[in-house]
mmCIF file of C-alpha atoms in Angstrom:
data_model
loop_
_atom_site.group_PDB
_atom_site.id
_atom_site.type_symbol
_atom_site.label_atom_id
_atom_site.label_comp_id
_atom_site.label_asym_id
_atom_site.label_seq_id
_atom_site.Cartn_x
_atom_site.Cartn_y
_atom_site.Cartn_z
ATOM 1 C CA MET J 1 -23.421 13.248 -2.202
ATOM 2 C CA GLU J 2 -22.074 16.332 -3.981
ATOM 3 C CA LEU J 3 -18.900 18.401 -4.030
ATOM 4 C CA LYS J 4 -19.711 22.114 -3.807
ATOM 5 C CA SER J 5 -17.735 25.314 -3.711
ATOM 6 C CA LYS J 6 -18.633 28.699 -2.308
ATOM 7 C CA GLY J 7 -15.309 30.366 -1.637
ATOM 8 C CA ASN J 8 -14.036 27.077 -0.169
ATOM 9 C CA TYR J 9 -14.945 23.467 -0.947
ATOM 10 C CA TYR J 10 -17.298 21.226 1.005
ATOM 11 C CA VAL J 11 -19.437 18.075 0.661
ATOM 12 C CA THR J 12 -23.207 17.876 0.971
ATOM 13 C CA GLU J 13 -25.757 15.083 1.173
ATOM 14 C CA GLY J 14 -29.101 16.512 0.137
ATOM 15 C CA ASP J 15 -29.514 19.772 2.028
ATOM 16 C CA LYS J 16 -27.061 18.753 4.761
ATOM 17 C CA ILE J 17 -23.412 19.816 4.809
ATOM 18 C CA ILE J 18 -21.422 16.771 5.981
ATOM 19 C CA SER J 19 -17.880 18.166 5.827
ATOM 20 C CA THR J 20 -16.218 21.200 7.339
ATOM 21 C CA LEU J 21 -16.161 24.307 5.177
ATOM 22 C CA ASN J 22 -12.502 25.302 5.170
ATOM 23 C CA TRP J 23 -11.093 23.109 2.354
ATOM 24 C CA ASP J 24 -8.952 24.782 -0.336
ATOM 25 C CA ASN J 25 -9.618 22.239 -3.059
ATOM 26 C CA GLY J 26 -11.937 19.429 -4.073
ATOM 27 C CA VAL J 27 -11.512 16.533 -6.519
ATOM 28 C CA GLU J 28 -14.310 14.180 -7.493
ATOM 29 C CA SER J 29 -14.197 10.759 -9.128
ATOM 30 C CA GLU J 30 -16.829 8.091 -9.750
ATOM 31 C CA ASP J 31 -16.308 6.596 -6.276
ATOM 32 C CA VAL J 32 -14.972 9.296 -3.968
ATOM 33 C CA ILE J 33 -14.653 12.994 -3.213
ATOM 34 C CA ILE J 34 -11.259 14.205 -1.984
ATOM 35 C CA LEU J 35 -10.942 17.490 -0.105
ATOM 36 C CA SER J 36 -7.524 19.033 0.486
ATOM 37 C CA LYS J 37 -6.205 21.921 2.533
ATOM 38 C CA LYS J 38 -2.716 23.432 2.320
ATOM 39 C CA GLU J 39 -1.037 23.577 5.730
ATOM 40 C CA ASP J 40 2.364 24.717 4.397
ATOM 41 C CA VAL J 41 4.096 25.133 1.037
ATOM 42 C CA GLU J 42 4.266 21.354 0.392
ATOM 43 C CA VAL J 43 2.128 20.001 3.244
ATOM 44 C CA PHE J 44 -1.551 19.131 2.899
ATOM 45 C CA THR J 45 -4.352 17.605 4.909
ATOM 46 C CA ILE J 46 -6.727 15.498 2.810
ATOM 47 C CA SER J 47 -10.118 14.016 3.562
ATOM 48 C CA CYS J 48 -11.841 11.274 1.572
ATOM 49 C CA TYR J 49 -15.616 10.789 1.308
ATOM 50 C CA ASN J 50 -16.984 7.553 -0.117
ATOM 51 C CA LYS J 51 -20.032 8.166 -2.308
ATOM 52 C CA LYS J 52 -21.466 4.708 -1.667
ATOM 53 C CA SER J 53 -21.260 4.766 2.127
ATOM 54 C CA LYS J 54 -21.826 8.550 2.185
ATOM 55 C CA GLU J 55 -19.289 9.053 4.947
ATOM 56 C CA CYS J 56 -15.747 10.256 5.534
ATOM 57 C CA VAL J 57 -13.588 7.130 5.300
ATOM 58 C CA PHE J 58 -10.278 8.744 6.223
ATOM 59 C CA LEU J 59 -8.551 12.003 7.042
ATOM 60 C CA ARG J 60 -4.783 12.134 6.505
ATOM 61 C CA GLU J 61 -2.400 14.843 7.688
ATOM 62 C CA ASN J 62 1.170 15.653 6.572
ATOM 63 C CA VAL J 63 0.462 14.712 2.952
ATOM 64 C CA ARG J 64 2.904 15.781 0.252
ATOM 65 C CA THR J 65 1.008 14.494 -2.792
ATOM 66 C CA TYR J 66 -1.702 12.006 -3.796
ATOM 67 C CA ASN J 67 -3.064 10.309 -6.910
ATOM 68 C CA ILE J 68 -6.655 9.094 -7.285
ATOM 69 C CA THR J 69 -6.712 5.942 -9.423
ATOM 70 C CA LYS J 70 -9.487 3.598 -10.527
ATOM 71 C CA TYR J 71 -8.935 1.213 -7.612
ATOM 72 C CA GLY J 72 -7.507 3.293 -4.779
ATOM 73 C CA ILE J 73 -5.625 6.404 -3.707
ATOM 74 C CA ILE J 74 -1.820 6.539 -3.793
ATOM 75 C CA ILE J 75 -0.564 8.879 -1.070
ATOM 76 C CA GLU J 76 2.860 10.257 -0.184
ATOM 77 C CA VAL J 77 3.118 11.349 3.462
ATOM 78 C CA TYR J 78 5.855 12.989 5.492
ATOM 79 C CA THR J 79 7.399 10.747 8.114
ATOM 80 C CA ASP J 80 9.767 13.536 9.192
ATOM 81 C CA LEU J 81 8.675 17.065 8.277
ATOM 82 C CA SER J 82 11.902 18.754 9.316
ATOM 83 C CA ALA J 83 14.016 16.398 7.194
ATOM 84 C CA LYS J 84 11.455 16.297 4.358
ATOM 85 C CA GLU J 85 11.436 12.498 4.500
ATOM 86 C CA THR J 86 8.399 10.786 2.975
ATOM 87 C CA LYS J 87 6.901 7.334 2.467
ATOM 88 C CA TRP J 88 4.263 6.107 0.036
ATOM 89 C CA GLY J 89 1.228 3.867 0.607
ATOM 90 C CA VAL J 90 -2.190 3.072 -0.872
ATOM 91 C CA ILE J 91 -5.607 3.465 0.728
ATOM 92 C CA SER J 92 -8.739 1.859 -0.712
ATOM 93 C CA PHE J 93 -11.956 3.786 -1.297
ATOM 94 C CA ASP J 94 -13.403 2.339 1.920
ATOM 95 C CA GLY J 95 -10.491 3.724 3.964
ATOM 96 C CA LYS J 96 -8.411 0.539 4.364
ATOM 97 C CA ILE J 97 -4.614 0.831 4.109
ATOM 98 C CA VAL J 98 -3.966 -1.887 1.531
ATOM 99 C CA ILE J 99 -0.288 -1.077 0.967
ATOM 100 C CA PRO J 100 1.430 0.253 4.105
ATOM 101 C CA PHE J 101 3.341 3.510 4.132
ATOM 102 C CA GLU J 102 6.749 1.867 3.854
ATOM 103 C CA PHE J 103 7.876 2.545 0.287
ATOM 104 C CA SER J 104 10.039 5.215 -1.312
ATOM 105 C CA ARG J 105 7.793 5.433 -4.385
ATOM 106 C CA ILE J 106 4.502 3.977 -5.663
ATOM 107 C CA GLU J 107 3.042 4.627 -9.087
ATOM 108 C CA PRO J 108 0.337 3.003 -11.222
ATOM 109 C CA CYS J 109 1.217 0.868 -14.217
ATOM 110 C CA ASN J 110 0.517 2.692 -17.464
ATOM 111 C CA LYS J 111 -1.179 -0.068 -19.465
ATOM 112 C CA HIS J 112 -2.557 -2.280 -16.674
ATOM 113 C CA ASN J 113 -4.326 -0.044 -14.173
ATOM 114 C CA GLN J 114 -5.061 -2.839 -11.675
ATOM 115 C CA PHE J 115 -1.347 -3.034 -10.806
ATOM 116 C CA LEU J 116 1.216 -0.767 -9.116
ATOM 117 C CA TYR J 117 4.975 -0.386 -9.173
ATOM 118 C CA VAL J 118 6.415 -0.097 -5.663
ATOM 119 C CA THR J 119 9.992 0.958 -5.002
ATOM 120 C CA ASN J 120 12.459 0.787 -2.158
ATOM 121 C CA GLU J 121 15.948 -0.072 -3.380
ATOM 122 C CA ASP J 122 14.473 -2.190 -6.170
ATOM 123 C CA THR J 123 11.027 -2.321 -7.718
ATOM 124 C CA GLY J 124 8.184 -4.862 -7.472
ATOM 125 C CA ILE J 125 4.535 -5.121 -8.493
ATOM 126 C CA TYR J 126 1.466 -5.151 -6.231
ATOM 127 C CA ASP J 127 -2.246 -5.088 -6.956
ATOM 128 C CA TYR J 128 -4.745 -2.748 -5.279
ATOM 129 C CA ASP J 129 -5.754 -5.444 -2.781
ATOM 130 C CA GLY J 130 -2.216 -5.297 -1.385
ATOM 131 C CA ARG J 131 -1.146 -8.625 -2.886
ATOM 132 C CA LYS J 132 2.492 -8.837 -3.925
ATOM 133 C CA ILE J 133 2.703 -10.027 -7.536
ATOM 134 C CA LEU J 134 6.475 -9.702 -7.955
ATOM 135 C CA GLU J 135 9.070 -9.162 -5.247
ATOM 136 C CA GLU J 136 10.808 -5.821 -4.752
ATOM 137 C CA LYS J 137 14.082 -6.971 -6.266
ATOM 138 C CA TYR J 138 13.888 -6.003 -9.937
ATOM 139 C CA ILE J 139 15.466 -2.994 -11.602
ATOM 140 C CA ALA J 140 13.257 -2.480 -14.646
ATOM 141 C CA PHE J 141 9.788 -3.250 -16.003
ATOM 142 C CA PHE J 142 8.581 -3.007 -19.597
ATOM 143 C CA GLU J 143 4.826 -2.892 -20.149
ATOM 144 C CA TYR J 144 3.065 -4.413 -23.148
ATOM 145 C CA GLU J 145 -0.638 -4.877 -23.851
ATOM 146 C CA THR J 146 -0.583 -8.527 -22.750
ATOM 147 C CA CYS J 147 2.341 -8.808 -20.353
ATOM 148 C CA ILE J 148 4.999 -7.095 -18.285
ATOM 149 C CA VAL J 149 8.646 -8.023 -18.825
ATOM 150 C CA TYR J 150 10.859 -7.580 -15.766
ATOM 151 C CA ARG J 151 14.634 -7.564 -15.365
ATOM 152 C CA THR J 152 17.013 -8.677 -12.626
ATOM 153 C CA ARG J 153 19.992 -6.684 -11.431
ATOM 154 C CA LYS J 154 23.337 -7.595 -12.983
ATOM 155 C CA SER J 155 25.658 -9.249 -10.472
ATOM 156 C CA GLU J 156 29.398 -9.710 -10.379
ATOM 157 C CA HIS J 157 29.087 -13.211 -11.790
ATOM 158 C CA GLU J 158 25.911 -13.068 -13.889
ATOM 159 C CA SER J 159 24.324 -10.803 -16.490
ATOM 160 C CA SER J 160 20.816 -9.385 -16.143
ATOM 161 C CA ARG J 161 18.017 -11.802 -17.010
ATOM 162 C CA ASN J 162 14.408 -11.158 -18.048
ATOM 163 C CA GLY J 163 11.174 -12.764 -16.883
ATOM 164 C CA ILE J 164 7.530 -12.372 -17.932
ATOM 165 C CA PHE J 165 4.316 -11.677 -16.044
ATOM 166 C CA PHE J 166 1.254 -12.520 -18.194
ATOM 167 C CA VAL J 167 -1.452 -10.127 -17.029
ATOM 168 C CA LYS J 168 -4.550 -12.029 -18.207
ATOM 169 C CA THR J 169 -3.701 -15.365 -16.595
ATOM 170 C CA GLY J 170 -1.352 -14.208 -13.811
ATOM 171 C CA LYS J 171 1.262 -16.709 -15.009
ATOM 172 C CA ILE J 172 4.861 -15.800 -14.143
ATOM 173 C CA ILE J 173 7.924 -16.963 -16.054
ATOM 174 C CA GLU J 174 10.964 -16.683 -13.817
ATOM 175 C CA PRO J 175 13.813 -14.428 -15.042
ATOM 176 C CA LYS J 176 16.060 -16.683 -17.115
ATOM 177 C CA TYR J 177 16.144 -15.148 -20.602
ATOM 178 C CA PHE J 178 18.658 -12.728 -22.083
ATOM 179 C CA ILE J 179 16.300 -11.531 -24.840
ATOM 180 C CA ILE J 180 12.493 -11.241 -24.916
ATOM 181 C CA ASP J 181 10.572 -10.000 -27.954
ATOM 182 C CA VAL J 182 6.835 -9.352 -27.478
ATOM 183 C CA THR J 183 4.752 -9.434 -30.674
ATOM 184 C CA ASP J 184 1.012 -9.362 -31.427
ATOM 185 C CA GLN J 185 0.971 -13.168 -31.775
ATOM 186 C CA CYS J 186 3.380 -14.466 -29.131
ATOM 187 C CA VAL J 187 6.304 -13.737 -26.816
ATOM 188 C CA MET J 188 9.611 -14.960 -28.212
ATOM 189 C CA VAL J 189 12.436 -15.733 -25.786
ATOM 190 C CA ASN J 190 16.106 -16.319 -26.454
ATOM 191 C CA ASN J 191 18.795 -17.558 -24.102
ATOM 192 C CA LEU J 192 21.556 -17.222 -26.698
ATOM 193 C CA LEU J 193 23.183 -20.674 -26.914
ATOM 194 C CA LYS J 194 20.790 -22.216 -24.372
ATOM 195 C CA ASP J 195 17.033 -22.889 -24.373
ATOM 196 C CA SER J 196 14.909 -20.551 -26.491
ATOM 197 C CA GLY J 197 11.411 -20.591 -27.923
ATOM 198 C CA ALA J 198 8.074 -18.805 -27.693
ATOM 199 C CA TYR J 199 5.074 -18.427 -25.379
ATOM 200 C CA SER J 200 1.470 -17.663 -26.236
ATOM 201 C CA LEU J 201 0.041 -14.364 -24.989
ATOM 202 C CA ASP J 202 -1.518 -16.355 -22.098
ATOM 203 C CA GLY J 203 1.842 -17.829 -21.097
ATOM 204 C CA ASP J 204 1.515 -21.290 -22.650
ATOM 205 C CA VAL J 205 4.619 -22.797 -24.279
ATOM 206 C CA LEU J 206 4.262 -22.794 -28.066
ATOM 207 C CA VAL J 207 7.776 -23.619 -29.224
ATOM 208 C CA LYS J 208 10.655 -25.071 -27.219
ATOM 209 C CA ASP J 209 13.250 -25.128 -29.982
ATOM 210 C CA ARG J 210 15.817 -22.417 -30.515
ATOM 211 C CA TRP J 211 14.680 -19.558 -32.758
ATOM 212 C CA ARG J 212 16.726 -17.112 -34.818
ATOM 213 C CA GLN J 213 15.781 -13.760 -36.266
#
């Protein structure tokens, strides 16, 4: 399967043209070929061809923007063209909607490309199989090579707290720490006058005693 251009873009399999010929643009990755056509200033139709199955796995209209990642395609679509309202979702390379078009924003993690940030009022983390790793109730995420630190929203009666998601093992430490310091050797946690200590980079408890800088 090949992406070709002769005035417009199209897809061929051997000598056979298997797409229509009126596409404005073509983007190719290791797994898929994406064809796009501008319908208006900020409105596109896109078509996705899977190189393994050698077929068109989806065609999506009313698209505002899209992002081809290693594990799937993040797409923003218009739900109301006249009001310019959009929702975001994720479609796998075989055409399955793995994250429904219900979110106000979806973007890939910078350091851990198997995970996504999804946003409505607050932000959570999903993987590309559509599994929810962390609920959509956190206001900030901080990525490190070994883990992602996440923060709760400050309430009227309680300050923000931080938790840890260890990427390698999938272990989650619930948000209960005021301070988290990620180093090359461990993750140090401090709850001020309460429990403090350190975790290994896999999420195992190394030290339970209070630590001081």
